[in-house]
Tab-separated table of C-alpha atoms in Angstrom:
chain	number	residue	atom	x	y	z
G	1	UNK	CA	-29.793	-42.910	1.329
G	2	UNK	CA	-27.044	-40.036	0.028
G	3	UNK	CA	-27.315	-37.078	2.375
G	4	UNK	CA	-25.937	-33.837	1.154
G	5	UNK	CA	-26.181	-31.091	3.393
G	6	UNK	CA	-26.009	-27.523	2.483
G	7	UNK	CA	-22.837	-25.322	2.789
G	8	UNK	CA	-24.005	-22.619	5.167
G	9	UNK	CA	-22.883	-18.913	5.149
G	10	UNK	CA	-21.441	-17.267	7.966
G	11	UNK	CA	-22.606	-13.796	6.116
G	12	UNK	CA	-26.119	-15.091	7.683
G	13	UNK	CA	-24.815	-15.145	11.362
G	14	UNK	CA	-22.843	-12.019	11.170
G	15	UNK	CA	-26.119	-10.005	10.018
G	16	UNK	CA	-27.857	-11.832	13.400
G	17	UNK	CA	-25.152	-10.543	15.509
G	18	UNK	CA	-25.029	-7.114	13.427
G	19	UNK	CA	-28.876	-6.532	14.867
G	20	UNK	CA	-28.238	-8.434	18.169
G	21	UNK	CA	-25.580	-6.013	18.850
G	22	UNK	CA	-27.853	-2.473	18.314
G	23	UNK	CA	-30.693	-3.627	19.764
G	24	UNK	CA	-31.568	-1.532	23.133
G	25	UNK	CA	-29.570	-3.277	24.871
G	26	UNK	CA	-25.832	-4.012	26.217
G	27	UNK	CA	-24.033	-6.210	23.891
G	28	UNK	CA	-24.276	-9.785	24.629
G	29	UNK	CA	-26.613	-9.047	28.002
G	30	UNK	CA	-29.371	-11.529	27.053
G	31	UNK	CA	-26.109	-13.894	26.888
G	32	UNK	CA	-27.158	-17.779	25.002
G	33	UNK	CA	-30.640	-16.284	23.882
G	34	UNK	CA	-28.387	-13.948	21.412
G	35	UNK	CA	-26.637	-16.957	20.678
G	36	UNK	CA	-29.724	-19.026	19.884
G	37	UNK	CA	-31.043	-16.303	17.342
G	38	UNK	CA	-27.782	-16.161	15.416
G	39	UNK	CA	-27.841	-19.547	15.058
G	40	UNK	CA	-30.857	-20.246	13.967
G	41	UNK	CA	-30.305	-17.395	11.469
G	42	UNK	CA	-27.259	-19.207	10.601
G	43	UNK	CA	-29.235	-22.293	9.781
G	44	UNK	CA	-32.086	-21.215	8.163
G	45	UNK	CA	-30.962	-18.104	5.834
G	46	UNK	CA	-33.745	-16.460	7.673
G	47	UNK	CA	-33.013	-12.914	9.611
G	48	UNK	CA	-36.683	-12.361	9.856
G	49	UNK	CA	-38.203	-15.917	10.056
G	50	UNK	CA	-42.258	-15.760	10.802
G	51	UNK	CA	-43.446	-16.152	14.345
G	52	UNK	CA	-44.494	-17.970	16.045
G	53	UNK	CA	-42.768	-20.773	14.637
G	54	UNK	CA	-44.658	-24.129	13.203
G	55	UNK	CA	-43.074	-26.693	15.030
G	56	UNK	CA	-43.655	-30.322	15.080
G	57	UNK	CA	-42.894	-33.371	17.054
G	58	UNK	CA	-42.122	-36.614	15.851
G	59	UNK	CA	-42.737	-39.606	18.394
G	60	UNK	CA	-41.033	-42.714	16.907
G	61	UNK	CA	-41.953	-45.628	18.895
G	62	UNK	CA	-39.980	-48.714	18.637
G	63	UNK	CA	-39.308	-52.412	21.064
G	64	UNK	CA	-36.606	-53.987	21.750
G	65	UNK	CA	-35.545	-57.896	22.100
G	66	UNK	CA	-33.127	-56.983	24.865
G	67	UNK	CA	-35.773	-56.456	27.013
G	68	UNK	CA	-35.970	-60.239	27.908
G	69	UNK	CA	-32.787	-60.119	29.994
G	70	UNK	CA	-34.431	-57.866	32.548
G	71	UNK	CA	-32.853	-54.091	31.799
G	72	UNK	CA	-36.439	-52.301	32.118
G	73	UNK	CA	-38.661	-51.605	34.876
G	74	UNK	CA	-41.453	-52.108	32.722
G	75	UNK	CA	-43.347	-54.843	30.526
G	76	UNK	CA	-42.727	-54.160	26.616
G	77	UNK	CA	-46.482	-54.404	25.787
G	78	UNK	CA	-46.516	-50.248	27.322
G	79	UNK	CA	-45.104	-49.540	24.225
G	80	UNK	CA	-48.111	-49.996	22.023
G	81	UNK	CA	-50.077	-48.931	25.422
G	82	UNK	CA	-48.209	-45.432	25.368
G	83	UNK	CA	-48.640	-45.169	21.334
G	84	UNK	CA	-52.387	-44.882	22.449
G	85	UNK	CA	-51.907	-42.293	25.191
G	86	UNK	CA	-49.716	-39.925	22.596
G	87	UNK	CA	-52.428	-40.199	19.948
G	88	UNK	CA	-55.260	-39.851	22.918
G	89	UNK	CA	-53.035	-36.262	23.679
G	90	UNK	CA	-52.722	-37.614	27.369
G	91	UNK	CA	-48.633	-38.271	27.893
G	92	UNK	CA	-46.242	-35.893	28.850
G	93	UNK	CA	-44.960	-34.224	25.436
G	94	UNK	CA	-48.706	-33.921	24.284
G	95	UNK	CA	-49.197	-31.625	27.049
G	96	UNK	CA	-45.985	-29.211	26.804
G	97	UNK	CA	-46.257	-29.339	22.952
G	98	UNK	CA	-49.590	-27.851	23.499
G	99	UNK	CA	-48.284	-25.225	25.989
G	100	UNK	CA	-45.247	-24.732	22.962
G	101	UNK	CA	-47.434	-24.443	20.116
G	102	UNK	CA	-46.453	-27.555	18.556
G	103	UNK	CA	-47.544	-30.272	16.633
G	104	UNK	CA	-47.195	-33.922	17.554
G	105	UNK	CA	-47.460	-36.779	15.494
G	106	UNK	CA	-46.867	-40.776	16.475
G	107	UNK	CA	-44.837	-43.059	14.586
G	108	UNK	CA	-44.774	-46.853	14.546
G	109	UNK	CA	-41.244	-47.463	13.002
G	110	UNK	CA	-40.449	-50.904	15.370
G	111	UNK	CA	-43.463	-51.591	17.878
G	112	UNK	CA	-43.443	-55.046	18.671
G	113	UNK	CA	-47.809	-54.990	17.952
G	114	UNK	CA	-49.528	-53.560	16.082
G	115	UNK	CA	-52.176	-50.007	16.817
G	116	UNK	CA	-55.130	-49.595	14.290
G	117	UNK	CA	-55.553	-46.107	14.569
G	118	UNK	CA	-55.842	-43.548	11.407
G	119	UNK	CA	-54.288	-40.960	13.288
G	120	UNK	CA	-50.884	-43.313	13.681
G	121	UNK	CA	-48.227	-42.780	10.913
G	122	UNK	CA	-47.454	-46.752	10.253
G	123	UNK	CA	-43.663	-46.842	9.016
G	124	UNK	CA	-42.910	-50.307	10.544
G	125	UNK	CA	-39.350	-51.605	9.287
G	126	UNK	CA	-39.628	-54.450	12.366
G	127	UNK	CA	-42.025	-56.147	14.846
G	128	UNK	CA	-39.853	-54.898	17.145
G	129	UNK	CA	-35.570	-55.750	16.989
G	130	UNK	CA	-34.119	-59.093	18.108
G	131	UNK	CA	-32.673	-59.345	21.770
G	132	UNK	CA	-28.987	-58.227	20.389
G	133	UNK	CA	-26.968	-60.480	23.232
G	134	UNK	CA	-27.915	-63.395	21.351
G	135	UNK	CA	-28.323	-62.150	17.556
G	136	UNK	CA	-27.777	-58.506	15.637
G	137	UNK	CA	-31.034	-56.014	16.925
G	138	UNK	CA	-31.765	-56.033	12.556
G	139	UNK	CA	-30.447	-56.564	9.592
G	140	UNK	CA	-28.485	-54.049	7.670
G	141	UNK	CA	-31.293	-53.748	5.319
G	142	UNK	CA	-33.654	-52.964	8.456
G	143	UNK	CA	-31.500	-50.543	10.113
G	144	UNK	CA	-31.253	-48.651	6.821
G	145	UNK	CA	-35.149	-48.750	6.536
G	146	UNK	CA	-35.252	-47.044	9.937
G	147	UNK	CA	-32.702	-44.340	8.694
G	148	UNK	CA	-34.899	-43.396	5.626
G	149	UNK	CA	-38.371	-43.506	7.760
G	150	UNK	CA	-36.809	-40.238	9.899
G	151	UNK	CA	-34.717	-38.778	6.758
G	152	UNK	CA	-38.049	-38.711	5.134
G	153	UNK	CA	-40.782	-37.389	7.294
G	154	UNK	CA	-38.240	-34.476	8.162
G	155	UNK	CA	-38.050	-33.486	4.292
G	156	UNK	CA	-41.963	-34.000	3.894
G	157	UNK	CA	-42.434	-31.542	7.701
G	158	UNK	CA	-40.138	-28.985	5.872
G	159	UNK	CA	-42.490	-29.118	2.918
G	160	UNK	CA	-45.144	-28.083	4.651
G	161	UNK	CA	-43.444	-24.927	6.079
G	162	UNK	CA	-42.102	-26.391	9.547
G	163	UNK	CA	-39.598	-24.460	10.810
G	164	UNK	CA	-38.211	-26.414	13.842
G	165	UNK	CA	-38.587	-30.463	14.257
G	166	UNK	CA	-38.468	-31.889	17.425
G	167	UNK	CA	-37.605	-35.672	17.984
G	168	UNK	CA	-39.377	-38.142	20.511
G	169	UNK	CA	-39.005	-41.296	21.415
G	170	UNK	CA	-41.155	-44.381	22.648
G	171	UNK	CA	-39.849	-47.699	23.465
G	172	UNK	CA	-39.566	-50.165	26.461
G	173	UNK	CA	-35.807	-50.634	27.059
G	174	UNK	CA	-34.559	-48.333	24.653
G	175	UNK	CA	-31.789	-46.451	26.949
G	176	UNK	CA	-30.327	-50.321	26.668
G	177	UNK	CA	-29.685	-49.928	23.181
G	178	UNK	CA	-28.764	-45.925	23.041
G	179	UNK	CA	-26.052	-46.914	25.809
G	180	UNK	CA	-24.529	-49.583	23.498
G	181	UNK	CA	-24.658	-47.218	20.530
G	182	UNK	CA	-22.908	-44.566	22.559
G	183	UNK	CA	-20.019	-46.741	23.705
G	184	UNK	CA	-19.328	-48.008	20.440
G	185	UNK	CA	-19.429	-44.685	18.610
G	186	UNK	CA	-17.798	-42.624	21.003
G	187	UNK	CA	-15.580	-44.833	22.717
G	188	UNK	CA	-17.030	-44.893	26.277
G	189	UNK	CA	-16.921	-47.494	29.174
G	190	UNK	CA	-20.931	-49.291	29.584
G	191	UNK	CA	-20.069	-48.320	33.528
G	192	UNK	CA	-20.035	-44.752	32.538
G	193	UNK	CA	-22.649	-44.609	30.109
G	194	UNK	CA	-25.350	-47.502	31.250
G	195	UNK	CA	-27.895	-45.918	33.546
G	196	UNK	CA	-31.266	-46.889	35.480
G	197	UNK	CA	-33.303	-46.031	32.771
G	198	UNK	CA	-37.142	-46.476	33.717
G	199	UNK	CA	-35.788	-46.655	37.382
G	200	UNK	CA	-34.873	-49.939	38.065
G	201	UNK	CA	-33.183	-51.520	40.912
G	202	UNK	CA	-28.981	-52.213	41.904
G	203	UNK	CA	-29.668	-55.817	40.977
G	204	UNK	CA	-30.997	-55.008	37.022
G	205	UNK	CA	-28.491	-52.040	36.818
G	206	UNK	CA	-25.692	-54.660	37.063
G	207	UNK	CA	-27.423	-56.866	34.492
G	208	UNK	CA	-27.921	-54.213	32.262
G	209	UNK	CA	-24.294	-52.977	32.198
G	210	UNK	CA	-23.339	-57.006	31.726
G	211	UNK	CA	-25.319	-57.134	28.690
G	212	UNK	CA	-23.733	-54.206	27.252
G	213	UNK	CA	-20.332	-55.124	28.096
G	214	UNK	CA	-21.524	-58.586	26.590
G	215	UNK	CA	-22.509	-57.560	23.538
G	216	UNK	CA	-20.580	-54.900	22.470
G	217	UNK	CA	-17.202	-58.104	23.212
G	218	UNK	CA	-19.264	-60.540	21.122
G	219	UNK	CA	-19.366	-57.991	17.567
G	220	UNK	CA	-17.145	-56.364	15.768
G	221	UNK	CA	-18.809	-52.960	13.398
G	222	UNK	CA	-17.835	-51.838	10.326
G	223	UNK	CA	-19.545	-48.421	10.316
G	224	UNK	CA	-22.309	-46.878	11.865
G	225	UNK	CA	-24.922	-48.495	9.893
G	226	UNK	CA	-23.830	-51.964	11.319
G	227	UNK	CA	-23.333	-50.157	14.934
G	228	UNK	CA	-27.617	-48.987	14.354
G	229	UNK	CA	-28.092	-52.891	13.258
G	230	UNK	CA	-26.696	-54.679	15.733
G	231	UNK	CA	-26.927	-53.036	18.526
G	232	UNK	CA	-29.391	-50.044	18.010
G	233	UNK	CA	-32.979	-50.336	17.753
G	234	UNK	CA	-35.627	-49.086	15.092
G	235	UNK	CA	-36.710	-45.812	16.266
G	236	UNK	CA	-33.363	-45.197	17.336
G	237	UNK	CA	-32.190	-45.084	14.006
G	238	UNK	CA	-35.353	-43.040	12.554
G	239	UNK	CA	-34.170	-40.551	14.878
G	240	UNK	CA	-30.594	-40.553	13.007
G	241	UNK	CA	-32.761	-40.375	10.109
G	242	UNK	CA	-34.883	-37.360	10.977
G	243	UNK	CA	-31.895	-35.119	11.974
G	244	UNK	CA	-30.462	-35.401	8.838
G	245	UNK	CA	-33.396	-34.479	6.930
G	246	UNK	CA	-34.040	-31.575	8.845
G	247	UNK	CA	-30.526	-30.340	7.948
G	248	UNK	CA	-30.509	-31.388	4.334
G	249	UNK	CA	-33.841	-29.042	4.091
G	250	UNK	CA	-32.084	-25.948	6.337
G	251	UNK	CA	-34.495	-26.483	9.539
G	252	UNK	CA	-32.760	-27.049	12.803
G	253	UNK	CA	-33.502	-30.040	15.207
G	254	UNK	CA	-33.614	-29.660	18.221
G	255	UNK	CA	-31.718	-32.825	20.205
G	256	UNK	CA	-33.500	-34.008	23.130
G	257	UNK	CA	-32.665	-37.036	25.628
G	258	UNK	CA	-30.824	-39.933	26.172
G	259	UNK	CA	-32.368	-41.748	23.210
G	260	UNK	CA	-32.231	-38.495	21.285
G	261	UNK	CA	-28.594	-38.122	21.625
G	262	UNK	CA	-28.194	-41.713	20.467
G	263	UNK	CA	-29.588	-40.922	17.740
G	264	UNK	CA	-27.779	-37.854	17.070
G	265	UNK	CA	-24.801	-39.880	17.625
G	266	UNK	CA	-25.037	-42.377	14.438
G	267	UNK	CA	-26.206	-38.747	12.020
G	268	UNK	CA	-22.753	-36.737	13.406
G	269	UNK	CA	-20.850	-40.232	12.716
G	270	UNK	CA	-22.714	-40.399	8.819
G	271	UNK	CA	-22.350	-36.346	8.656
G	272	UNK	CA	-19.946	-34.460	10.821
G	273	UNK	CA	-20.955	-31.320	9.695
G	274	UNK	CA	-23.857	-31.877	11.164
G	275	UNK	CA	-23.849	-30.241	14.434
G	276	UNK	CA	-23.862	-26.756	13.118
G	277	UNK	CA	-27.650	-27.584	12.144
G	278	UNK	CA	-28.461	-28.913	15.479
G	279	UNK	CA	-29.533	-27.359	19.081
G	280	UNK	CA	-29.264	-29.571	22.331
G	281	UNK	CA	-32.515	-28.983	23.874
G	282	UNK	CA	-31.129	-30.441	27.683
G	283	UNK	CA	-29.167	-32.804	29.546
G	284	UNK	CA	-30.847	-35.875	30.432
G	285	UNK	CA	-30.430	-36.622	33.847
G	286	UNK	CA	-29.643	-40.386	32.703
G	287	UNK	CA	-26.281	-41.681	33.548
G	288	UNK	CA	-24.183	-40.894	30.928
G	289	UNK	CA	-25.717	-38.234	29.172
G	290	UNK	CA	-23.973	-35.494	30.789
G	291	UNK	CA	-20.536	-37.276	29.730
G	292	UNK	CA	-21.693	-37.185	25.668
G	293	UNK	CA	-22.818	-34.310	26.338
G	294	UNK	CA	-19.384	-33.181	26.855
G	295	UNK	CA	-17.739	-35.064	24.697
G	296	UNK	CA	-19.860	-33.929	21.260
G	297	UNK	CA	-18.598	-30.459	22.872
G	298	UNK	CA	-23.162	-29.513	22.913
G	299	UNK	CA	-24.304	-26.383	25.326
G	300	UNK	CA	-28.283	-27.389	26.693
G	301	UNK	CA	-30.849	-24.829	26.252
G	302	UNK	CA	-32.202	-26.058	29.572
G	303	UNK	CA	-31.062	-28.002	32.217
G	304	UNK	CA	-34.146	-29.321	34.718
G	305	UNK	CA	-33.446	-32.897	35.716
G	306	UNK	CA	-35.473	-34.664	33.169
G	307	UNK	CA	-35.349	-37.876	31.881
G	308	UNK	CA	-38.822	-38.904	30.386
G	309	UNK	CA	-37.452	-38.771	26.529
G	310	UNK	CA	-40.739	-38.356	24.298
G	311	UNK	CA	-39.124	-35.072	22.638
G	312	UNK	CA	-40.547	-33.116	26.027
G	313	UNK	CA	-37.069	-31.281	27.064
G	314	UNK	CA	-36.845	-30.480	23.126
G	315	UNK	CA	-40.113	-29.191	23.354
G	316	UNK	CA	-39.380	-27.024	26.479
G	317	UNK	CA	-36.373	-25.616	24.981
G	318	UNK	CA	-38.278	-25.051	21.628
G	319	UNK	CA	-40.488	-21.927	23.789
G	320	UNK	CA	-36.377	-20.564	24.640
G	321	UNK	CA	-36.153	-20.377	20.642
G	322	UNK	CA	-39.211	-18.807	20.474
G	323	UNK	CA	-37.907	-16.186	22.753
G	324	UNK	CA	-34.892	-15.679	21.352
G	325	UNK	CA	-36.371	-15.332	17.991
G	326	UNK	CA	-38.880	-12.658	19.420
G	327	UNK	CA	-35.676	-10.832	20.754
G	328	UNK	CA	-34.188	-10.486	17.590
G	329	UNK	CA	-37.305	-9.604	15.629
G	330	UNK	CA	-39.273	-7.139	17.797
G	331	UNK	CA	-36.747	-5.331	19.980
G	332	UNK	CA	-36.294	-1.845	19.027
G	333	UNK	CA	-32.978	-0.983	17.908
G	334	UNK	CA	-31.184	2.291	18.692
G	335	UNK	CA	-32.144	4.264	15.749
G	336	UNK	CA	-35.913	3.092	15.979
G	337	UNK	CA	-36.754	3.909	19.746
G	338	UNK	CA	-34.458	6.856	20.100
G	339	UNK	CA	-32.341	5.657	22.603
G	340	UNK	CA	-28.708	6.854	23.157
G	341	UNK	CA	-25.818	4.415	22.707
G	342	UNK	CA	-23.710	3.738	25.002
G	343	UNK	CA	-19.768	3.763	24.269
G	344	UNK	CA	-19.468	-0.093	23.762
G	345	UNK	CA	-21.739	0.726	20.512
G	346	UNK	CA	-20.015	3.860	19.144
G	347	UNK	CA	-16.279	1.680	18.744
């Protein structure tokens, strides 16, 4: 999979900020929201872009092998029991994508079973990845196959018009493998990075971070394909995928959790250049994620404690774009309502 992404123009975010600024306002008063706006401008070529936005969600639902050492609070068989409740429109991000206006589709790109349901995009690369303290999570082969799932439903979504994608995430002990993937790309300590995940106890915490430490000792990586393959996990790496099709095609992608940033974290390493085509949606309130956070130098759209993945704090933060896209579209300006300017606008 070559990924070219576009040389943007900074003549795009200079006309954002040339409207931003003589809108009826103070310069800068409506602070990150301006912000927002010029950046998605930036992104998308688009001063004017249509509201309200089509958005969609893209739930990739993967299991994991590392499961069996006891790092989740929960059985691995809720995966496929979860891929039910997203299609049935009863979990978490199928209730705020409604309130958002977006559109949420379900992704089997690693499930350990199997769902027979029409409404369930089947892009299976694994029957879920190998438990990677014994053996690599995939092959190279697989982990690649997960890549080009994500690169390519992004391309087909901006196809059909979509203007902002939003990545979610479903998979039993998947904050296991995004931990791993973090402290090999980035550099970090498992203590600092590892967190409770689902909520489990002091006792599992400590096994967790063991099997991290473990694991990332017993491999060496040659890039961040092999980092995805040994250590990631399927839908981990169609998240990768899908952030760099959305930039490839101009639309932004809006990062959201723990898994989400992991994700993130393998496209930046294939593409730097990719974080001008990106917004961080919030800071997941798992351990570590406020530390990458940091250190990939990202600014939240929202900050509210959550730590449910699914794409829901993307989602959230999607309605902020929407605002700050209906700021820079409908305000008046200066000339248009009449209005006086003040000095700051007369310099």
């Amino acid at each position: 999979m070559e990924v070219r992404l576009p040389k943007l123009d900074r003549a795009d975010y200079e006309r954002a900020s040339k409207r931003l600024d003589n809108l009826t306002k103070p310069r800068g008063s409506l602070g990150y929201l301006e912000e927002i706006a010029r950046r998605y401008v930036y992104i998308t070529g688009e001063l004017f872009p249509e509201l309200p936005l089509s958005k969609a969600v893209y739930v990739f639902a993967g299991d994991h092998g590392v499961v069996e050492e006891g790092v989740s609070a929960y059985p691995q068989e809720v995966t496929l029991q979860m891929i039910l409740n997203f299609l049935a429109g009863g979990a978490g991000i199928n209730a705020i994508a409604r309130q958002a206006g977006a559109d949420v589709y379900v992704v089997d790109v690693g499930a350990a079973g199997d769902v027979d349901d029409p409404r369930l995009i089947k892009r299976k690369v694994v029957h879920g990845t190998k438990n990677f303290l014994k053996e690599p999570a995939m092959s190279r082969e697989q982990a690649q196959k997960a890549l080009q799932v994500g690169y390519e439903l992004a391309k087909e979504a901006a196809e059909k018009g979509v203007k902002l994608l939003i990545p979610g995430d479903m998979g039993i002990g998947n904050t296991t493998p995004s931990a791993a993937v973090m402290c090999v790309l980035l550099g970090e300590d498992p203590d600092d990075i590892v967190g409770r995940g689902t909520g489990i106890d002091d006792l599992a915490l400590a096994r967790k971070r063991q099997v991290v430490k473990e694991a990332l000792s017993k491999y060496s990586f040659a890039d961040p394909i092999d980092v995805l393959a040994k250590v990631g996990g399927a839908e981990i790496g169609a998240i990768a995928g899908f952030f760099l099709g959305g930039a490839e095609s101009r639309v932004p992608v809006i990062i959201d959790g723990f898994i989400s940033l992991a994700g993130y974290t393998i496209a930046q390493a294939l593409c730097p250049e990719l974080k001008e085509f990106v917004f961080l949606g919030h800071c997941s309130k798992e351990k570590g994620a406020a530390r990458v956070v940091e250190k990939l130098n990202l600014r939240p759209i929202v900050d509210l404690d959550l730590r449910l993945g699914e794409g829901t704090g993307a989602c959230l933060a999607s309605m902020i774009v929407d605002a700050a896209l209906r700021v820079l579209t409908e305000m008046a300006t200066f000339e248009d309502a009449g209005v006086s300017k003040g000095k700051e606008h007369l310099s």
